[in-house]
């Protein structure tokens, strides 16, 4: 195994990670990967292809059992795919057709998993130095590299602390240091924050993002938490039953969901009935709301066949794209629908109203906490004029595979 550290034993600067000579092109390329576990009737991963660029955080997102960990374990070499190939830069790591598969220790990657984050019977130093000892590095180099890496994750000076005397967040930082100490070209993270409490999870999310930017390494991240995925990722692949449903930037998945499953897994959506007034070939639509034909909004369909004018549709509206307004007099202004507040739930930073709109049913709409609307009052709802999605059915996906 040749690494910079072996070639230049005195260079222990973490800047070395950023400047290392990574091959051009995708840092990780997965092509047509499939895996069926022995005895299973369904594929755990089914024809999965994706590229992770250098310096990118790429997230596999999806419900429990959709194949995220299986994909990550195939990249790590802990599972063998039945079909497909894996490349790291220009290097072939797995080509099933040729019987090629590098063993895990030859793949030069760092990994952090949700469970068994660190070895509890060891000190911080013993944990972090473990991968270096396995590579038979010298004692002075190990000491220096461990100190540098601990500094990087905000644990400087805690070398001698035993594993059981660390908080959950500190344990995750040690696990991160152990994954980074070998200066890997790729970091694999499988739900690394899920056993931390909510506040610490947010803090670690930010720390990992900053660290990743500093090191500029490719990160393949697994989570079932959409907020974690949206906030941490450059790109996301949303999976269901082993198949990628959509891949793109967090904004693309949120603003232009490719199907109902993506729409309902990433964020919340209100569905309003409407009729297409005009359609253009790119999929852009002008839609009038049922019960308020003067209220016309613009949206987009991801249906490859488009949706023709005259068709009844469901308009997918993100809750934050609806504003609640007071009614002033009886004349309804253009661009609003009228509704009645049926319930108001104060949840701290906002109030969640259940609002009944004639012909539309009930919708949960968010309002500001400084401007409360009493139950029973009439309100106007102003939809953002554009940026909605349009759907032919009110199909509601399930958040779980199981
Ligand atoms: N070692 C195994 N042997 C047999 N089946 C397995 C094995 N590991 C996973 N599976 C099955 O493969 C499918 C995908 O599992 P995987 O662990 O990849 O899901 P996941 O997306 O990581 O889910 P989670 O969010 O719950 O961790 C599931 O149906 C699971 O039951
Ligand atoms: Mg998993």
XYZ file of C-alpha atoms and ligand atoms in Angstrom:
434
model
C 0.000 0.000 0.000
C 1.537 3.296 -0.992
C 0.279 6.524 0.454
C 1.766 9.954 0.901
C 2.431 9.167 4.507
C 4.582 6.208 3.581
C 6.419 8.131 0.909
C 6.864 11.259 3.037
C 6.834 10.083 6.643
C 7.572 13.518 8.061
C 4.717 15.259 6.326
C 1.813 14.970 8.692
C 0.003 18.196 7.880
C -3.692 17.683 7.279
C -3.359 20.093 4.395
C -1.742 17.086 2.733
C -5.170 15.532 2.458
C -6.428 18.402 0.346
C -3.417 18.608 -1.915
C -3.076 14.911 -2.557
C -2.998 13.786 -6.089
C -6.551 12.536 -6.684
C -7.201 11.228 -10.197
C -9.317 13.440 -12.419
C -13.022 12.788 -12.881
C -15.404 11.357 -10.334
C -13.885 10.416 -6.987
C -16.395 7.568 -6.763
C -18.223 6.082 -9.751
C -20.836 3.389 -9.200
C -22.201 1.796 -12.351
C -25.211 -0.480 -12.484
C -24.657 -1.965 -9.022
C -27.032 -4.712 -7.960
C -27.110 -6.894 -4.885
C -29.512 -9.605 -3.711
C -28.812 -11.120 -0.295
C -28.849 -14.924 -0.130
C -32.395 -16.189 0.388
C -33.969 -12.795 -0.394
C -36.593 -12.504 -3.120
C -36.030 -8.803 -3.790
C -32.874 -6.971 -4.743
C -31.507 -4.851 -1.875
C -29.858 -2.607 -4.501
C -31.097 -2.608 -8.068
C -29.113 -1.164 -10.988
C -27.714 1.788 -9.046
C -25.421 4.282 -10.806
C -23.992 7.526 -9.480
C -20.876 9.696 -9.500
C -19.442 11.524 -6.503
C -17.145 14.392 -7.483
C -13.975 15.319 -5.629
C -14.740 17.521 -2.664
C -18.447 16.747 -2.820
C -20.839 15.544 -0.115
C -23.158 13.089 -1.826
C -26.005 11.676 0.248
C -27.987 8.478 -0.097
C -31.365 9.284 1.399
C -34.369 7.033 1.790
C -36.605 5.074 4.139
C -35.458 2.165 6.260
C -34.543 -0.895 4.191
C -34.188 0.939 0.856
C -30.572 -0.202 0.375
C -28.477 2.751 1.578
C -26.159 0.806 3.891
C -25.860 -2.039 1.405
C -24.639 0.461 -1.196
C -22.144 1.975 1.222
C -20.901 -1.449 2.317
C -20.306 -2.404 -1.317
C -18.227 0.759 -1.746
C -16.266 -0.147 1.393
C -15.742 -3.744 0.259
C -17.771 -5.228 3.125
C -20.362 -6.640 0.691
C -19.836 -7.945 -2.823
C -22.184 -6.725 -5.570
C -23.707 -9.346 -7.897
C -23.399 -6.981 -10.843
C -21.811 -3.677 -11.711
C -18.590 -1.797 -11.163
C -17.001 0.641 -8.723
C -14.204 3.049 -9.618
C -12.337 5.470 -7.376
C -10.988 8.076 -9.765
C -9.252 6.142 -12.537
C -8.765 3.079 -10.401
C -11.036 0.049 -10.863
C -12.085 -1.189 -7.431
C -14.798 -3.671 -8.422
C -15.670 -5.049 -11.859
C -17.959 -8.023 -11.342
C -17.680 -9.199 -14.976
C -13.921 -9.570 -14.556
C -14.034 -11.025 -11.041
C -12.130 -7.942 -9.782
C -12.673 -6.765 -6.210
C -10.068 -4.965 -4.095
C -10.139 -5.995 -0.415
C -11.371 -3.296 2.012
C -7.880 -2.458 3.306
C -6.694 -1.653 -0.225
C -9.466 0.890 -0.844
C -7.974 3.738 1.241
C -11.181 5.049 2.684
C -12.360 6.237 6.054
C -15.634 5.048 7.536
C -17.853 6.089 10.415
C -20.883 4.029 11.337
C -23.786 4.674 13.647
C -23.007 1.835 16.021
C -19.692 0.694 17.499
C -18.398 4.209 16.826
C -15.252 3.640 18.894
C -13.666 0.758 20.800
C -14.736 1.409 24.403
C -11.850 -0.434 26.064
C -9.269 1.870 24.450
C -8.202 5.460 25.103
C -8.763 8.192 22.533
C -5.172 7.857 21.356
C -5.373 4.079 21.041
C -8.557 4.381 19.021
C -7.220 6.983 16.617
C -3.787 5.407 16.221
C -5.201 1.973 15.453
C -5.242 2.352 11.654
C -1.682 3.723 11.712
C -0.407 0.824 13.825
C -2.083 -1.572 11.421
C 0.052 0.054 8.713
C 3.145 -0.221 10.899
C 3.871 3.520 11.054
C 6.660 4.661 13.398
C 5.865 5.819 16.949
C 6.860 9.452 16.447
C 4.804 9.702 13.282
C 1.813 8.102 14.964
C 2.005 10.560 17.879
C 2.217 13.532 15.564
C -0.555 12.408 13.234
C -2.907 11.511 16.074
C -2.350 14.936 17.659
C -2.976 16.733 14.346
C -6.114 14.739 13.613
C -7.517 15.243 17.106
C -6.939 18.959 16.701
C -8.836 18.825 13.439
C -11.923 17.366 15.140
C -11.703 19.624 18.196
C -10.353 16.989 20.603
C -6.785 18.252 21.094
C -5.163 17.193 24.360
C -7.644 14.388 25.071
C -5.330 11.572 23.974
C -5.289 9.725 27.302
C -9.009 9.882 28.018
C -10.552 6.366 28.186
C -13.403 5.631 25.759
C -16.130 5.262 28.444
C -15.372 8.754 29.806
C -16.377 10.483 26.582
C -19.733 12.037 25.732
C -21.653 10.808 22.686
C -20.481 13.752 20.607
C -16.865 13.262 21.665
C -17.077 9.584 20.744
C -18.324 10.510 17.278
C -15.439 12.972 16.920
C -12.969 10.243 17.876
C -14.607 7.948 15.322
C -14.234 10.713 12.738
C -10.571 11.220 13.682
C -9.941 7.482 13.359
C -11.537 7.550 9.899
C -9.424 10.540 8.810
C -6.042 9.704 10.345
C -4.952 7.679 7.316
C -5.681 10.638 5.019
C -8.268 8.733 2.991
C -9.373 9.945 -0.407
C -12.965 9.036 0.419
C -15.015 9.257 3.601
C -18.044 7.007 4.093
C -20.539 8.022 6.776
C -23.482 5.752 7.637
C -25.956 7.575 9.900
C -23.054 8.809 12.048
C -25.159 11.175 14.153
C -28.281 9.135 14.720
C -27.593 8.201 18.330
C -26.811 11.775 19.334
C -29.468 14.093 20.730
C -31.022 16.698 18.426
C -28.858 19.672 19.472
C -25.609 17.743 19.255
C -26.657 16.306 15.914
C -27.075 19.822 14.529
C -23.693 20.853 15.899
C -21.910 17.774 14.515
C -23.614 18.284 11.143
C -22.132 21.766 10.929
C -18.715 20.599 12.132
C -18.553 17.800 9.576
C -19.568 20.200 6.810
C -16.810 22.665 7.783
C -14.245 19.889 8.137
C -15.173 18.409 4.779
C -14.772 21.822 3.106
C -11.339 22.191 4.710
C -10.157 18.738 3.667
C -11.937 18.831 0.306
C -12.477 15.074 0.232
C -15.360 13.164 -1.330
C -17.966 12.101 1.210
C -20.629 9.473 0.612
C -23.140 10.005 3.379
C -26.114 7.854 4.358
C -29.135 9.104 6.253
C -32.887 8.651 6.418
C -33.235 12.189 7.835
C -34.228 14.630 5.115
C -33.169 17.734 7.050
C -29.709 16.242 7.549
C -29.554 15.390 3.849
C -30.771 18.786 2.650
C -28.442 20.752 4.902
C -25.250 18.729 4.468
C -25.273 17.624 0.847
C -24.095 19.024 -2.438
C -26.182 16.356 -4.108
C -28.667 13.738 -2.960
C -29.885 10.450 -4.397
C -33.264 9.515 -2.970
C -33.728 5.738 -2.935
C -36.741 3.476 -2.645
C -36.602 -0.337 -2.724
C -33.002 -0.346 -3.979
C -33.693 2.056 -6.859
C -32.725 5.725 -7.128
C -35.882 7.802 -7.605
C -34.137 11.113 -8.267
C -30.663 12.537 -7.892
C -29.770 16.194 -7.872
C -29.092 19.163 -5.646
C -31.164 19.573 -2.473
C -33.043 22.405 -4.195
C -33.816 20.318 -7.257
C -35.330 17.558 -5.144
C -37.309 20.043 -3.073
C -38.442 22.366 -5.857
C -38.809 19.908 -8.740
C -39.603 16.473 -7.329
C -39.511 13.836 -10.077
C -42.394 11.803 -8.683
C -44.862 11.652 -5.818
C -42.507 9.606 -3.665
C -39.802 12.292 -3.843
C -42.365 15.034 -3.293
C -43.714 13.436 -0.131
C -40.409 12.155 1.298
C -38.591 15.462 0.988
C -40.620 18.073 2.835
C -44.369 18.466 3.172
C -46.813 19.169 0.374
C -50.347 20.518 0.331
C -52.500 19.437 -2.576
C -55.027 21.899 -4.035
C -57.418 20.992 -6.830
C -57.196 23.025 -9.977
C -57.597 23.070 -13.757
C -54.813 23.610 -16.279
C -55.448 26.853 -18.172
C -52.393 26.777 -20.404
C -49.505 24.397 -20.922
C -46.231 24.694 -22.773
C -44.051 21.844 -24.063
C -41.404 22.331 -21.379
C -43.934 21.221 -18.761
C -44.726 24.715 -17.437
C -48.404 25.151 -16.575
C -50.816 27.918 -15.616
C -53.422 26.468 -13.267
C -56.567 28.008 -11.805
C -57.723 26.934 -8.378
C -61.012 25.173 -7.939
C -63.436 27.437 -6.106
C -61.356 30.509 -7.037
C -60.959 30.531 -10.839
C -59.473 34.024 -10.655
C -56.609 32.614 -8.635
C -54.092 31.383 -11.210
C -50.675 30.036 -10.243
C -47.774 28.678 -12.240
C -46.332 25.257 -11.786
C -44.452 22.474 -13.496
C -45.112 18.844 -14.271
C -42.378 16.210 -14.314
C -44.682 13.935 -16.316
C -42.764 13.332 -19.569
C -46.024 13.455 -21.549
C -46.900 16.870 -20.100
C -50.419 17.801 -18.987
C -52.776 19.438 -21.534
C -54.947 22.510 -20.960
C -58.380 21.677 -19.573
C -57.153 18.817 -17.427
C -57.988 18.709 -13.725
C -54.848 18.450 -11.597
C -53.562 18.584 -8.061
C -51.252 21.495 -7.350
C -48.419 20.528 -4.995
C -47.730 23.517 -2.750
C -45.081 23.642 -0.029
C -46.674 24.887 3.224
C -44.288 27.848 3.433
C -45.502 28.971 0.002
C -48.945 29.853 1.364
C -49.531 33.044 3.271
C -52.523 33.553 5.549
C -54.095 36.997 5.208
C -56.883 38.745 7.067
C -60.095 39.225 5.160
C -60.837 42.894 4.627
C -64.448 43.456 3.572
C -66.299 40.973 1.398
C -64.682 41.525 -1.987
C -62.066 38.835 -2.471
C -58.934 40.208 -4.121
C -57.369 38.408 -7.075
C -54.865 35.700 -6.315
C -56.336 34.365 -3.084
C -58.687 31.579 -1.975
C -60.932 31.942 0.991
C -60.967 29.531 3.941
C -62.032 29.092 7.553
C -59.720 28.357 10.468
C -60.893 25.071 12.033
C -58.020 24.555 14.485
C -54.937 26.507 15.581
C -51.961 24.688 17.104
C -49.248 26.824 18.682
C -45.966 24.868 18.261
C -43.475 27.514 19.406
C -41.842 29.125 16.411
C -45.112 29.142 14.442
C -48.798 28.345 14.575
C -50.108 25.429 12.528
C -53.639 26.100 11.326
C -56.040 23.582 9.962
C -57.924 25.552 7.356
C -60.986 24.430 5.447
C -61.258 25.689 1.897
C -64.568 25.000 0.123
C -64.059 22.385 -2.580
C -60.496 21.733 -1.405
C -60.906 20.005 1.955
C -58.623 20.771 4.888
C -55.001 21.908 4.704
C -52.436 22.504 7.428
C -50.958 25.973 6.844
C -48.258 27.678 8.887
C -48.691 31.161 10.303
C -46.472 33.524 12.287
C -46.696 33.393 16.075
C -47.109 37.191 16.341
C -50.267 37.306 14.270
C -52.627 34.661 15.700
C -55.893 33.794 13.927
C -58.749 32.632 16.130
C -60.487 29.340 15.439
C -63.637 29.900 13.375
C -62.318 33.042 11.665
C -62.372 33.521 7.899
C -59.041 34.073 6.196
C -57.638 34.451 2.736
C -54.868 32.197 1.548
C -52.397 33.684 -0.889
C -50.385 31.080 -2.786
C -46.972 32.019 -4.094
C -47.630 32.838 -7.752
C -45.129 30.315 -9.117
C -42.850 27.395 -8.380
C -45.476 24.729 -7.599
C -45.634 21.156 -8.855
C -48.594 19.655 -10.694
C -49.870 16.088 -10.387
C -52.532 14.028 -12.105
C -53.553 12.115 -8.979
C -53.592 12.745 -5.258
C -51.504 9.611 -4.692
C -49.823 9.807 -1.347
C -46.611 7.831 -0.993
C -45.639 5.914 2.097
C -42.565 7.049 4.008
C -41.537 3.500 4.680
C -40.631 0.506 2.568
C -41.787 -1.844 5.232
N -26.819 -9.087 5.822
C -28.047 -9.113 5.288
N -28.635 -10.276 4.952
C -29.859 -10.312 4.384
N -30.592 -9.217 4.100
C -30.067 -8.024 4.408
C -28.769 -7.899 5.019
N -28.504 -6.591 5.224
C -29.590 -5.937 4.747
N -30.518 -6.774 4.263
C -31.812 -6.408 3.632
O -31.520 -5.624 2.484
C -32.402 -4.525 2.365
C -31.609 -3.231 2.377
O -30.987 -3.081 3.656
P -30.054 -1.866 4.029
O -29.405 -2.188 5.325
O -29.169 -1.568 2.885
O -31.124 -0.703 4.200
P -30.946 0.801 4.712
O -31.487 1.664 3.637
O -29.558 1.020 5.164
O -31.960 0.857 5.953
P -31.808 1.604 7.400
O -32.211 3.043 7.168
O -32.835 0.884 8.247
O -30.421 1.419 7.895
C -33.397 -4.665 3.515
O -34.533 -5.329 3.038
C -32.648 -5.525 4.521
O -33.537 -6.258 5.295
Mg -28.680 1.419 7.065
